[in-house]
Amino acid sequence: MKLASFALAVCPTAKYILELLPMAARACTSLNGILIPWILMSEIQDQGFVVGGAQYLAVTSNPVFIVPYVSEHFRGPIAYISALSATTTREELQQAINNSLRQDDIFVEGFLRDVLVSASGPSELYVSVINYLEGLGSSVTYFNGDGPSTCGISTLTPCPLFGITDGDELRLSKVQLLYPDTYRTFVTDTYESKGTYKSFAWAEASWGCQRIGVKDIYDIEGVQTTAGSQAYAARIVDLGGFLVGKQKTAQCASPAHAWNWNNAYYPRNPRGDTFLSFSASSSGAGCSIAAYDWLDFAIGTDTGLSVRQPAAFSGTYGNRPSRGMILMENVVTNAHNTDIVGVFARGPAKWAAFAKVWCDPSLHQHTSLNGLPALSLPDDRSFLKRILYPVDHLPLQNPAAETILQMFLVDASAVLGATVEHFNLSATVEGVAGRPLSEVLGDLSVLWIHDLITETAEPLLAKYAPGFPPLDKPYRQVFHSSIADDVVYKAA
């Protein structure tokens, strides 16, 4: 079980009324009279609370389990342990709890003030186990049965939950830990409830509990898209990932740098003085994965350089997959012929593992749509043996930077057993195309402009008639003066 975040840069909206109320937080017996402030979101019925100085969200609108309960009124955090038995030793339980305290950023000692266990009573447990829990200040409630499946079955790992009594029932809800969006990378938060996604103008985060941010040109059920797909996002969710929020993008996925953003505050680059450009349309995704260690992955799109360049600017990992690797339905269009998804991560091994399970054959674009051969992705754990050095783009103009690059190439080739090969990228493209690179790029520009105008600009202008400043600089002139010529488009 993992966490959520909240974006301090986004103010609460009128839709969700936030009220700060005092609450006598009691465990199944008591919480030693401690008052926990909590937030009631009257429209969605989910609640905020504080444990150990950290802020949490309890998804009380969608309880994950209901336990028969006949004791006093209870409302507050609680830990559920499913596998305590007559054979469980104090040392085993202590190790499981300590591991959770080290590895799970949601679980803190405050959840142990009240503990729910799958056992009929204390007679089923070692006295040393009971004494250990009492030494932690825990009030233990016994429940003879299986608990919520979301917490796992037959495990000593404590599961942090939020409980509320309702008559003779104790309703248990999952919890999310809230983080501040210090670098302003998110447009809105998301958290899952009742099969859809909600937002309360703070942002939530937390593949098996991996936390994933999604560029705000993907449609997510229950969450508004402001500039911008649930098909690929659904693949992530099916694998157990948590979508934590929608991340800022340059307007209409343009290549705008920081100084050309008018409609939204540009994400702050955690490198340098925080004012360096993050480049391109996936800047929110690239910034978030560089800035927040609680975020596991971020999803962007790459039409020209919009994943690769933000990754380069932040020292993280991102790629442009082969065309057709994933369907691009229900994504705000920049250019059909080159739009493709991409993922950001902080490490190459984790990035590769995510990309492999995400790029499932069921999501591959049909070859009849792109004219490409069927995709083949055989497992290959061998290291790369060639490092290509494009002589038409290198060496770098800054001699000091080129020295660092050359040192890296020496080290990388030694570690991988690879050779550095000089090649000319422009000449390679011209050799395949059979014509000058300038003509190839000219046709590519025609394809880009046509799709951008017909799919994005014309509908936007017809509905909202934006001018200045609503349209940012990179696309302002293009949207108002470019014409989509179908004849030229077909020729290109």
Tab-separated table of C-alpha atoms in Angstrom:
chain	number	residue	atom	x	y	z
A	1	MET	CA	0.000	0.000	0.000
A	2	LYS	CA	1.348	3.417	-0.897
A	3	LEU	CA	0.481	7.033	-0.957
A	4	ALA	CA	-0.925	10.204	-2.339
A	5	SER	CA	0.161	13.795	-2.730
A	6	PHE	CA	-1.461	17.165	-2.582
A	7	ALA	CA	-0.650	20.142	-4.766
A	8	LEU	CA	-0.390	23.278	-2.671
A	9	ALA	CA	-0.138	25.286	-5.878
A	10	VAL	CA	-3.758	24.473	-6.707
A	11	CYS	CA	-6.358	26.154	-4.532
A	12	PRO	CA	-9.499	24.331	-3.326
A	13	THR	CA	-12.474	24.897	-5.601
A	14	ALA	CA	-16.061	25.666	-4.664
A	15	LYS	CA	-17.117	22.194	-5.688
A	16	TYR	CA	-15.470	20.645	-2.646
A	17	ILE	CA	-16.128	22.550	0.554
A	18	LEU	CA	-13.253	22.047	2.990
A	19	GLU	CA	-13.940	22.509	6.690
A	20	LEU	CA	-11.395	22.115	9.453
A	21	LEU	CA	-13.070	20.409	12.378
A	22	PRO	CA	-11.782	19.027	15.687
A	23	MET	CA	-12.340	15.345	16.221
A	24	ALA	CA	-11.864	13.198	19.299
A	25	ALA	CA	-9.939	10.439	17.586
A	26	ARG	CA	-10.548	7.205	19.386
A	27	ALA	CA	-9.128	3.840	18.616
A	28	CYS	CA	-11.196	0.718	19.055
A	29	THR	CA	-10.946	1.598	22.719
A	30	SER	CA	-9.189	4.972	22.770
A	31	LEU	CA	-6.449	7.123	21.331
A	32	ASN	CA	-5.469	8.456	24.726
A	33	GLY	CA	-7.724	11.483	24.236
A	34	ILE	CA	-5.645	12.905	21.367
A	35	LEU	CA	-7.517	15.322	19.117
A	36	ILE	CA	-6.845	14.884	15.421
A	37	PRO	CA	-7.831	17.669	13.013
A	38	TRP	CA	-9.558	16.334	9.936
A	39	ILE	CA	-11.128	17.634	6.762
A	40	LEU	CA	-14.704	16.927	5.758
A	41	MET	CA	-15.353	17.173	2.036
A	42	SER	CA	-19.106	17.466	2.230
A	43	GLU	CA	-19.854	16.605	-1.392
A	44	ILE	CA	-17.642	13.542	-1.694
A	45	GLN	CA	-17.684	12.465	1.967
A	46	ASP	CA	-13.979	11.691	2.133
A	47	GLN	CA	-12.028	12.888	5.145
A	48	GLY	CA	-8.624	14.227	6.020
A	49	PHE	CA	-6.735	13.522	9.227
A	50	VAL	CA	-3.290	13.952	10.748
A	51	VAL	CA	-0.998	11.270	12.190
A	52	GLY	CA	2.488	12.070	13.425
A	53	GLY	CA	2.395	15.502	11.833
A	54	ALA	CA	1.618	14.115	8.359
A	55	GLN	CA	-1.638	14.773	6.516
A	56	TYR	CA	-3.721	11.893	5.145
A	57	LEU	CA	-6.868	11.377	3.124
A	58	ALA	CA	-9.316	8.606	4.071
A	59	VAL	CA	-11.562	7.480	1.194
A	60	THR	CA	-14.548	7.061	3.515
A	61	SER	CA	-17.021	7.383	0.635
A	62	ASN	CA	-15.983	3.875	-0.455
A	63	PRO	CA	-15.204	1.562	2.529
A	64	VAL	CA	-13.099	-1.480	1.654
A	65	PHE	CA	-14.415	-3.638	4.514
A	66	ILE	CA	-17.045	-3.687	7.270
A	67	VAL	CA	-16.429	-5.408	10.610
A	68	PRO	CA	-19.124	-6.217	13.223
A	69	TYR	CA	-18.450	-3.869	16.128
A	70	VAL	CA	-20.190	-3.508	19.477
A	71	SER	CA	-17.759	-1.359	21.468
A	72	GLU	CA	-17.753	2.407	21.923
A	73	HIS	CA	-17.826	5.004	19.151
A	74	PHE	CA	-14.668	5.049	17.048
A	75	ARG	CA	-13.344	7.318	14.338
A	76	GLY	CA	-9.658	7.399	13.445
A	77	PRO	CA	-6.588	5.630	12.049
A	78	ILE	CA	-6.190	1.910	12.640
A	79	ALA	CA	-3.765	-0.856	11.573
A	80	TYR	CA	-5.056	-4.241	10.387
A	81	ILE	CA	-2.878	-7.380	10.695
A	82	SER	CA	-4.289	-10.464	8.999
A	83	ALA	CA	-1.909	-13.282	9.947
A	84	LEU	CA	-1.496	-13.191	13.733
A	85	SER	CA	-1.869	-16.753	15.002
A	86	ALA	CA	-0.903	-19.076	17.840
A	87	THR	CA	2.433	-19.723	16.089
A	88	THR	CA	3.377	-16.079	15.558
A	89	THR	CA	6.317	-15.004	17.700
A	90	ARG	CA	7.031	-11.566	19.087
A	91	GLU	CA	10.201	-11.384	16.985
A	92	GLU	CA	8.317	-12.115	13.744
A	93	LEU	CA	5.708	-9.458	14.419
A	94	GLN	CA	8.307	-6.920	15.504
A	95	GLN	CA	10.326	-7.520	12.322
A	96	ALA	CA	7.226	-7.095	10.121
A	97	ILE	CA	6.280	-3.828	11.826
A	98	ASN	CA	9.825	-2.452	11.683
A	99	ASN	CA	10.086	-3.345	7.981
A	100	SER	CA	6.866	-1.460	7.291
A	101	LEU	CA	8.048	1.583	9.211
A	102	ARG	CA	11.206	1.640	7.065
A	103	GLN	CA	9.686	0.818	3.667
A	104	ASP	CA	6.115	2.176	3.601
A	105	ASP	CA	5.862	5.948	3.768
A	106	ILE	CA	2.142	5.780	4.602
A	107	PHE	CA	2.551	3.591	7.679
A	108	VAL	CA	3.774	5.349	10.821
A	109	GLU	CA	3.664	4.438	14.499
A	110	GLY	CA	0.486	6.450	15.041
A	111	PHE	CA	-1.531	3.782	13.209
A	112	LEU	CA	-0.519	1.269	15.912
A	113	ARG	CA	-2.511	3.009	18.645
A	114	ASP	CA	-5.376	0.794	17.506
A	115	VAL	CA	-4.862	-2.605	15.917
A	116	LEU	CA	-7.417	-4.934	14.350
A	117	VAL	CA	-6.338	-8.588	14.085
A	118	SER	CA	-7.886	-11.669	12.501
A	119	ALA	CA	-8.232	-13.741	15.659
A	120	SER	CA	-11.135	-14.637	17.934
A	121	GLY	CA	-9.387	-13.413	21.074
A	122	PRO	CA	-6.119	-13.049	23.017
A	123	SER	CA	-6.112	-16.756	23.895
A	124	GLU	CA	-5.091	-17.492	20.287
A	125	LEU	CA	-1.879	-15.475	20.582
A	126	TYR	CA	1.390	-15.821	22.467
A	127	VAL	CA	1.476	-13.729	25.628
A	128	SER	CA	4.733	-12.191	24.387
A	129	VAL	CA	2.921	-10.937	21.267
A	130	ILE	CA	0.146	-9.361	23.352
A	131	ASN	CA	2.706	-7.811	25.679
A	132	TYR	CA	4.616	-6.414	22.678
A	133	LEU	CA	1.500	-4.726	21.307
A	134	GLU	CA	0.603	-3.350	24.713
A	135	GLY	CA	4.154	-2.015	25.000
A	136	LEU	CA	3.538	-0.073	21.806
A	137	GLY	CA	0.481	1.468	23.421
A	138	SER	CA	-1.840	-0.477	21.122
A	139	SER	CA	-5.471	-1.172	21.849
A	140	VAL	CA	-6.266	-4.486	20.131
A	141	THR	CA	-9.619	-5.451	18.630
A	142	TYR	CA	-10.150	-9.085	17.627
A	143	PHE	CA	-12.086	-10.133	14.561
A	144	ASN	CA	-12.640	-13.818	13.764
A	145	GLY	CA	-12.532	-13.793	9.958
A	146	ASP	CA	-10.753	-12.518	6.887
A	147	GLY	CA	-10.289	-8.773	6.569
A	148	PRO	CA	-10.075	-6.468	3.545
A	149	SER	CA	-8.425	-8.077	0.518
A	150	THR	CA	-6.744	-4.777	-0.296
A	151	CYS	CA	-4.461	-5.403	2.693
A	152	GLY	CA	-3.272	-8.813	1.530
A	153	ILE	CA	-4.034	-12.232	2.963
A	154	SER	CA	-2.052	-14.047	5.661
A	155	THR	CA	0.570	-11.387	6.195
A	156	LEU	CA	2.055	-9.826	9.298
A	157	THR	CA	2.576	-6.560	7.439
A	158	PRO	CA	0.361	-3.948	9.146
A	159	CYS	CA	-2.131	-2.292	6.823
A	160	PRO	CA	-2.944	1.377	7.611
A	161	LEU	CA	-6.672	2.139	7.377
A	162	PHE	CA	-9.225	4.618	8.676
A	163	GLY	CA	-12.176	3.347	10.686
A	164	ILE	CA	-15.585	4.863	11.455
A	165	THR	CA	-18.327	3.233	13.509
A	166	ASP	CA	-21.824	3.179	12.076
A	167	GLY	CA	-24.246	1.557	14.495
A	168	ASP	CA	-22.908	-1.929	15.215
A	169	GLU	CA	-20.431	-1.838	12.315
A	170	LEU	CA	-16.876	-0.578	11.907
A	171	ARG	CA	-16.351	0.696	8.363
A	172	LEU	CA	-12.733	0.542	7.194
A	173	SER	CA	-11.409	2.757	4.387
A	174	LYS	CA	-8.080	2.959	2.595
A	175	VAL	CA	-5.870	5.946	3.281
A	176	GLN	CA	-3.524	8.071	1.207
A	177	LEU	CA	-0.612	10.190	2.400
A	178	LEU	CA	-0.593	13.793	1.146
A	179	TYR	CA	2.502	15.500	-0.251
A	180	PRO	CA	3.003	19.156	-1.283
A	181	ASP	CA	3.582	19.881	-4.978
A	182	THR	CA	6.540	22.142	-4.203
A	183	TYR	CA	7.697	22.444	-7.819
A	184	ARG	CA	4.181	23.077	-9.199
A	185	THR	CA	4.216	20.181	-11.653
A	186	PHE	CA	0.586	19.031	-11.318
A	187	VAL	CA	-2.583	20.532	-12.761
A	188	THR	CA	-4.852	18.535	-10.453
A	189	ASP	CA	-4.795	15.579	-8.100
A	190	THR	CA	-6.535	12.254	-8.638
A	191	TYR	CA	-7.548	9.443	-6.342
A	192	GLU	CA	-9.625	6.332	-7.041
A	193	SER	CA	-13.041	5.742	-5.507
A	194	LYS	CA	-15.904	3.532	-6.667
A	195	GLY	CA	-14.291	2.698	-9.995
A	196	THR	CA	-13.646	6.279	-11.072
A	197	TYR	CA	-11.253	9.078	-10.202
A	198	LYS	CA	-11.879	12.081	-8.007
A	199	SER	CA	-10.067	15.294	-7.348
A	200	PHE	CA	-10.309	17.745	-4.490
A	201	ALA	CA	-7.876	20.302	-5.863
A	202	TRP	CA	-5.020	18.802	-3.941
A	203	ALA	CA	-3.023	16.079	-5.724
A	204	GLU	CA	-2.724	12.452	-4.734
A	205	ALA	CA	0.057	10.014	-5.479
A	206	SER	CA	0.636	6.506	-4.943
A	207	TRP	CA	2.275	-1.402	-11.199
A	208	GLY	CA	1.746	-2.943	-7.680
A	209	CYS	CA	1.355	0.286	-5.828
A	210	GLN	CA	3.723	2.279	-8.048
A	211	ARG	CA	2.805	5.959	-8.218
A	212	ILE	CA	2.350	7.467	-11.638
A	213	GLY	CA	1.723	10.994	-12.863
A	214	VAL	CA	-0.039	11.489	-16.202
A	215	LYS	CA	0.487	14.350	-18.645
A	216	ASP	CA	-2.626	16.476	-18.937
A	217	ILE	CA	-3.486	15.511	-22.515
A	218	TYR	CA	-4.697	12.054	-21.460
A	219	ASP	CA	-8.364	11.578	-20.627
A	220	ILE	CA	-8.897	9.959	-17.211
A	221	GLU	CA	-12.407	8.938	-16.202
A	222	GLY	CA	-13.834	11.403	-13.726
A	223	VAL	CA	-11.068	13.994	-14.199
A	224	GLN	CA	-11.200	16.969	-16.550
A	225	THR	CA	-8.567	17.246	-19.294
A	226	THR	CA	-7.544	20.857	-19.743
A	227	ALA	CA	-5.120	20.628	-22.686
A	228	GLY	CA	-5.206	17.505	-23.684
A	229	SER	CA	-5.928	8.463	-22.407
A	230	GLN	CA	-7.437	6.033	-20.474
A	231	ALA	CA	-6.539	3.067	-22.778
A	232	TYR	CA	-2.864	3.111	-21.773
A	233	ALA	CA	-3.604	4.524	-18.340
A	234	ALA	CA	-6.015	1.619	-17.856
A	235	ARG	CA	-3.134	-0.768	-18.563
A	236	ILE	CA	-1.192	0.867	-15.736
A	237	VAL	CA	-4.153	0.652	-13.362
A	238	ASP	CA	-4.768	-2.994	-14.297
A	239	LEU	CA	-1.196	-3.719	-13.213
A	240	GLY	CA	-1.879	-2.168	-9.801
A	241	GLY	CA	-0.501	1.326	-10.338
A	242	PHE	CA	-1.979	4.418	-8.701
A	243	LEU	CA	-2.599	7.466	-10.863
A	244	VAL	CA	-1.733	10.382	-8.625
A	245	GLY	CA	-2.608	13.402	-10.722
A	246	LYS	CA	-2.520	15.166	-14.067
A	247	GLN	CA	0.674	17.052	-14.775
A	248	LYS	CA	1.221	20.403	-16.419
A	249	THR	CA	1.859	20.576	-20.143
A	250	ALA	CA	2.787	23.438	-22.429
A	251	GLN	CA	-0.406	24.738	-24.017
A	252	CYS	CA	-1.827	22.225	-26.541
A	253	ALA	CA	1.384	20.187	-26.115
A	254	SER	CA	3.472	22.902	-27.782
A	255	PRO	CA	7.303	23.085	-27.527
A	256	ALA	CA	7.114	26.195	-25.333
A	257	HIS	CA	9.924	27.023	-22.932
A	258	ALA	CA	9.250	28.615	-19.547
A	259	TRP	CA	9.333	32.184	-20.807
A	260	ASN	CA	6.481	31.503	-23.277
A	261	TRP	CA	3.943	30.190	-20.750
A	262	ASN	CA	1.095	32.633	-20.129
A	263	ASN	CA	-1.825	30.439	-19.003
A	264	ALA	CA	-0.163	28.398	-16.284
A	265	TYR	CA	2.797	28.748	-13.945
A	266	TYR	CA	5.740	26.829	-15.422
A	267	PRO	CA	6.995	23.809	-13.423
A	268	ARG	CA	10.069	24.653	-11.340
A	269	ASN	CA	13.189	22.726	-12.345
A	270	PRO	CA	14.750	21.121	-9.243
A	271	ARG	CA	18.179	21.567	-10.845
A	272	GLY	CA	20.132	24.766	-10.339
A	273	ASP	CA	18.201	27.759	-9.055
A	274	THR	CA	14.805	26.205	-10.048
A	275	PHE	CA	14.368	28.708	-12.909
A	276	LEU	CA	16.053	26.641	-15.656
A	277	SER	CA	13.783	25.606	-18.519
A	278	PHE	CA	12.427	22.074	-18.469
A	279	SER	CA	11.749	22.186	-22.205
A	280	ALA	CA	8.853	21.020	-24.280
A	281	SER	CA	5.336	19.878	-23.596
A	282	SER	CA	6.047	17.077	-21.101
A	283	SER	CA	7.815	19.457	-18.741
A	284	GLY	CA	5.423	18.745	-15.860
A	285	ALA	CA	6.070	15.009	-16.100
A	286	GLY	CA	9.827	15.443	-16.458
A	287	CYS	CA	10.020	17.870	-13.568
A	288	SER	CA	7.923	15.724	-11.234
A	289	ILE	CA	10.025	12.578	-11.645
A	290	ALA	CA	13.202	14.586	-11.023
A	291	ALA	CA	11.779	16.469	-8.045
A	292	TYR	CA	9.764	13.919	-6.042
A	293	ASP	CA	11.198	10.668	-4.723
A	294	TRP	CA	7.668	9.582	-3.708
A	295	LEU	CA	6.677	9.437	-7.391
A	296	ASP	CA	7.719	6.268	-9.253
A	297	PHE	CA	6.904	7.082	-12.894
A	298	ALA	CA	5.532	9.906	-15.036
A	299	ILE	CA	3.764	9.581	-18.387
A	300	GLY	CA	4.320	12.034	-21.242
A	301	THR	CA	4.097	12.172	-25.020
A	302	ASP	CA	6.803	12.694	-27.626
A	303	THR	CA	6.006	14.296	-30.980
A	304	GLY	CA	9.382	15.892	-31.599
A	305	LEU	CA	11.431	15.819	-28.382
A	306	SER	CA	8.850	16.169	-25.650
A	307	VAL	CA	9.940	13.190	-23.547
A	308	ARG	CA	13.586	12.930	-24.509
A	309	GLN	CA	14.477	16.574	-23.972
A	310	PRO	CA	12.848	17.031	-20.531
A	311	ALA	CA	14.620	13.816	-19.472
A	312	ALA	CA	17.920	15.218	-20.725
A	313	PHE	CA	17.313	18.544	-18.964
A	314	SER	CA	16.629	16.810	-15.645
A	315	GLY	CA	19.130	13.931	-15.680
A	316	THR	CA	16.398	11.279	-15.711
A	317	TYR	CA	15.415	8.508	-18.140
A	318	GLY	CA	12.842	8.879	-20.902
A	319	ASN	CA	12.470	7.617	-24.452
A	320	ARG	CA	10.508	7.786	-27.655
A	321	PRO	CA	9.144	4.269	-28.397
A	322	SER	CA	8.754	2.890	-31.913
A	323	ARG	CA	5.753	4.323	-33.762
A	324	GLY	CA	2.717	2.138	-33.194
A	325	MET	CA	3.912	0.771	-29.864
A	326	ILE	CA	0.752	2.065	-28.153
A	327	LEU	CA	-2.562	3.295	-29.518
A	328	MET	CA	-3.030	7.065	-29.371
A	329	GLU	CA	-6.812	7.280	-29.122
A	330	ASN	CA	-8.411	10.030	-27.011
A	331	VAL	CA	-5.220	12.056	-26.705
A	332	VAL	CA	-5.120	15.711	-27.709
A	333	THR	CA	-3.546	15.622	-31.176
A	334	ASN	CA	-0.314	17.319	-32.119
A	335	ALA	CA	0.612	15.184	-35.138
A	336	HIS	CA	-0.867	11.747	-35.835
A	337	ASN	CA	2.227	10.574	-37.691
A	338	THR	CA	4.661	11.231	-34.848
A	339	ASP	CA	2.658	11.438	-31.583
A	340	ILE	CA	3.693	8.604	-29.270
A	341	VAL	CA	3.668	7.974	-25.526
A	342	GLY	CA	6.726	7.863	-23.302
A	343	VAL	CA	7.569	7.212	-19.667
A	344	PHE	CA	9.966	8.959	-17.269
A	345	ALA	CA	11.842	7.225	-14.434
A	346	ARG	CA	14.887	7.941	-12.276
A	347	GLY	CA	16.678	4.633	-12.977
A	348	PRO	CA	17.212	2.605	-16.178
A	349	ALA	CA	16.277	-0.789	-14.686
A	350	LYS	CA	13.010	0.477	-13.248
A	351	TRP	CA	12.266	2.375	-16.450
A	352	ALA	CA	12.829	-0.758	-18.584
A	353	ALA	CA	10.651	-2.912	-16.324
A	354	PHE	CA	7.770	-0.441	-16.556
A	355	ALA	CA	8.062	-0.014	-20.330
A	356	LYS	CA	8.017	-3.778	-20.868
A	357	VAL	CA	4.784	-4.426	-18.973
A	358	TRP	CA	3.104	-1.240	-20.198
A	359	CYS	CA	3.748	-1.780	-23.918
A	360	ASP	CA	1.485	-4.821	-24.030
A	361	PRO	CA	0.655	-6.315	-27.483
A	362	SER	CA	-3.030	-5.609	-26.872
A	363	LEU	CA	-2.222	-1.889	-27.078
A	364	HIS	CA	-0.080	-2.032	-30.225
A	365	GLN	CA	-1.436	-0.056	-33.147
A	366	HIS	CA	-2.568	-2.293	-36.027
A	367	THR	CA	0.005	-2.436	-38.807
A	368	SER	CA	-2.664	-1.474	-41.351
A	369	LEU	CA	-2.761	1.986	-39.745
A	370	ASN	CA	0.939	2.759	-39.873
A	371	GLY	CA	2.340	0.506	-42.612
A	372	LEU	CA	4.997	-0.820	-40.263
A	373	PRO	CA	5.897	-4.503	-39.768
A	374	ALA	CA	4.522	-6.272	-36.703
A	375	LEU	CA	6.337	-5.311	-33.516
A	376	SER	CA	8.728	-7.891	-32.089
A	377	LEU	CA	10.027	-7.483	-28.539
A	378	PRO	CA	12.130	-10.543	-27.642
A	379	ASP	CA	13.654	-10.651	-24.171
A	380	ASP	CA	17.288	-9.573	-24.270
A	381	ARG	CA	19.287	-9.043	-21.091
A	382	SER	CA	22.622	-8.443	-22.841
A	383	PHE	CA	24.308	-5.043	-22.657
A	384	LEU	CA	24.387	-2.719	-25.630
A	385	LYS	CA	27.634	-3.035	-27.597
A	386	ARG	CA	27.526	0.154	-29.694
A	387	ILE	CA	27.422	3.775	-28.569
A	388	LEU	CA	26.620	6.066	-31.503
A	389	TYR	CA	28.266	9.508	-31.566
A	390	PRO	CA	26.491	11.777	-34.123
A	391	VAL	CA	29.209	13.927	-35.647
A	392	ASP	CA	26.666	16.315	-37.205
A	393	HIS	CA	25.450	17.245	-33.693
A	394	LEU	CA	28.647	16.794	-31.662
A	395	PRO	CA	31.084	17.817	-30.255
A	396	LEU	CA	29.316	20.178	-27.872
A	397	GLN	CA	30.024	23.869	-28.310
A	398	ASN	CA	31.036	24.199	-24.655
A	399	PRO	CA	34.523	22.582	-24.358
A	400	ALA	CA	34.057	21.888	-20.647
A	401	ALA	CA	30.775	20.069	-21.322
A	402	GLU	CA	32.350	18.073	-24.164
A	403	THR	CA	35.150	16.991	-21.805
A	404	ILE	CA	32.550	15.633	-19.383
A	405	LEU	CA	30.765	13.842	-22.243
A	406	GLN	CA	34.018	12.239	-23.426
A	407	MET	CA	34.792	11.052	-19.890
A	408	PHE	CA	31.319	9.514	-19.703
A	409	LEU	CA	31.803	7.737	-23.053
A	410	VAL	CA	35.113	6.268	-21.863
A	411	ASP	CA	33.561	5.024	-18.615
A	412	ALA	CA	30.367	3.713	-20.242
A	413	SER	CA	32.204	1.842	-22.998
A	414	ALA	CA	34.502	0.242	-20.403
A	415	VAL	CA	31.620	-0.894	-18.177
A	416	LEU	CA	29.462	-2.169	-21.059
A	417	GLY	CA	32.278	-3.549	-23.190
A	418	ALA	CA	30.954	-1.319	-25.966
A	419	THR	CA	32.593	0.615	-28.767
A	420	VAL	CA	31.972	4.270	-29.599
A	421	GLU	CA	31.098	4.646	-33.282
A	422	HIS	CA	31.032	7.987	-35.062
A	423	PHE	CA	28.192	8.397	-37.553
A	424	ASN	CA	26.331	11.129	-39.387
A	425	LEU	CA	22.647	11.111	-38.485
A	426	SER	CA	21.635	13.491	-41.272
A	427	ALA	CA	23.430	11.420	-43.911
A	428	THR	CA	21.840	8.245	-42.546
A	429	VAL	CA	18.333	9.705	-42.886
A	430	GLU	CA	19.088	10.987	-46.382
A	431	GLY	CA	20.410	7.567	-47.399
A	432	VAL	CA	17.168	5.883	-46.329
A	433	ALA	CA	14.862	8.580	-47.738
A	434	GLY	CA	16.795	9.057	-50.968
A	435	ARG	CA	16.495	12.850	-50.791
A	436	PRO	CA	17.864	15.799	-48.820
A	437	LEU	CA	17.069	16.027	-45.130
A	438	SER	CA	15.556	19.482	-45.611
A	439	GLU	CA	12.862	18.001	-47.874
A	440	VAL	CA	12.109	15.242	-45.365
A	441	LEU	CA	11.737	17.782	-42.561
A	442	GLY	CA	9.609	19.985	-44.809
A	443	ASP	CA	7.137	17.149	-45.394
A	444	LEU	CA	7.168	16.374	-41.688
A	445	SER	CA	6.294	19.983	-40.920
A	446	VAL	CA	3.337	19.806	-43.335
A	447	LEU	CA	2.055	16.676	-41.586
A	448	TRP	CA	2.417	18.275	-38.160
A	449	ILE	CA	0.706	21.537	-39.091
A	450	HIS	CA	-2.200	19.798	-40.856
A	451	ASP	CA	-3.059	17.576	-37.884
A	452	LEU	CA	-2.554	20.362	-35.366
A	453	ILE	CA	-4.855	22.725	-37.262
A	454	THR	CA	-7.661	20.262	-38.090
A	455	GLU	CA	-7.679	18.288	-34.828
A	456	THR	CA	-6.867	20.947	-32.241
A	457	ALA	CA	-6.774	24.534	-33.505
A	458	GLU	CA	-9.991	24.700	-35.541
A	459	PRO	CA	-12.215	23.127	-32.816
A	460	LEU	CA	-10.603	25.338	-30.151
A	461	LEU	CA	-10.994	28.551	-32.140
A	462	ALA	CA	-14.556	27.742	-33.164
A	463	LYS	CA	-15.665	27.099	-29.584
A	464	TYR	CA	-13.687	29.638	-27.554
A	465	ALA	CA	-12.192	32.159	-30.053
A	466	PRO	CA	-9.043	32.634	-27.931
A	467	GLY	CA	-6.590	35.371	-28.843
A	468	PHE	CA	-4.018	37.047	-26.619
A	469	PRO	CA	-3.114	36.138	-23.951
A	470	PRO	CA	-5.132	32.866	-23.871
A	471	LEU	CA	-3.001	31.485	-26.701
A	472	ASP	CA	0.663	31.137	-25.777
A	473	LYS	CA	3.336	32.360	-28.185
A	474	PRO	CA	4.508	29.116	-29.874
A	475	TYR	CA	1.096	28.337	-31.393
A	476	ARG	CA	-0.589	31.769	-31.436
A	477	GLN	CA	0.395	32.648	-35.015
A	478	VAL	CA	0.134	29.046	-36.235
A	479	PHE	CA	-3.433	28.676	-34.982
A	480	HIS	CA	-4.670	31.926	-36.487
A	481	SER	CA	-2.787	32.044	-39.804
A	482	SER	CA	-2.025	28.472	-40.893
A	483	ILE	CA	-4.255	26.638	-43.356
A	484	ALA	CA	-4.618	22.865	-43.540
A	485	ASP	CA	-4.056	22.071	-47.243
A	486	ASP	CA	-5.323	18.528	-47.870
A	487	VAL	CA	-3.596	18.291	-51.271
A	488	VAL	CA	-0.194	19.209	-49.864
A	489	TYR	CA	-0.862	16.956	-46.869
A	490	LYS	CA	-1.499	13.911	-49.070
A	491	ALA	CA	1.632	14.642	-51.107
A	492	ALA	CA	3.707	14.836	-47.936
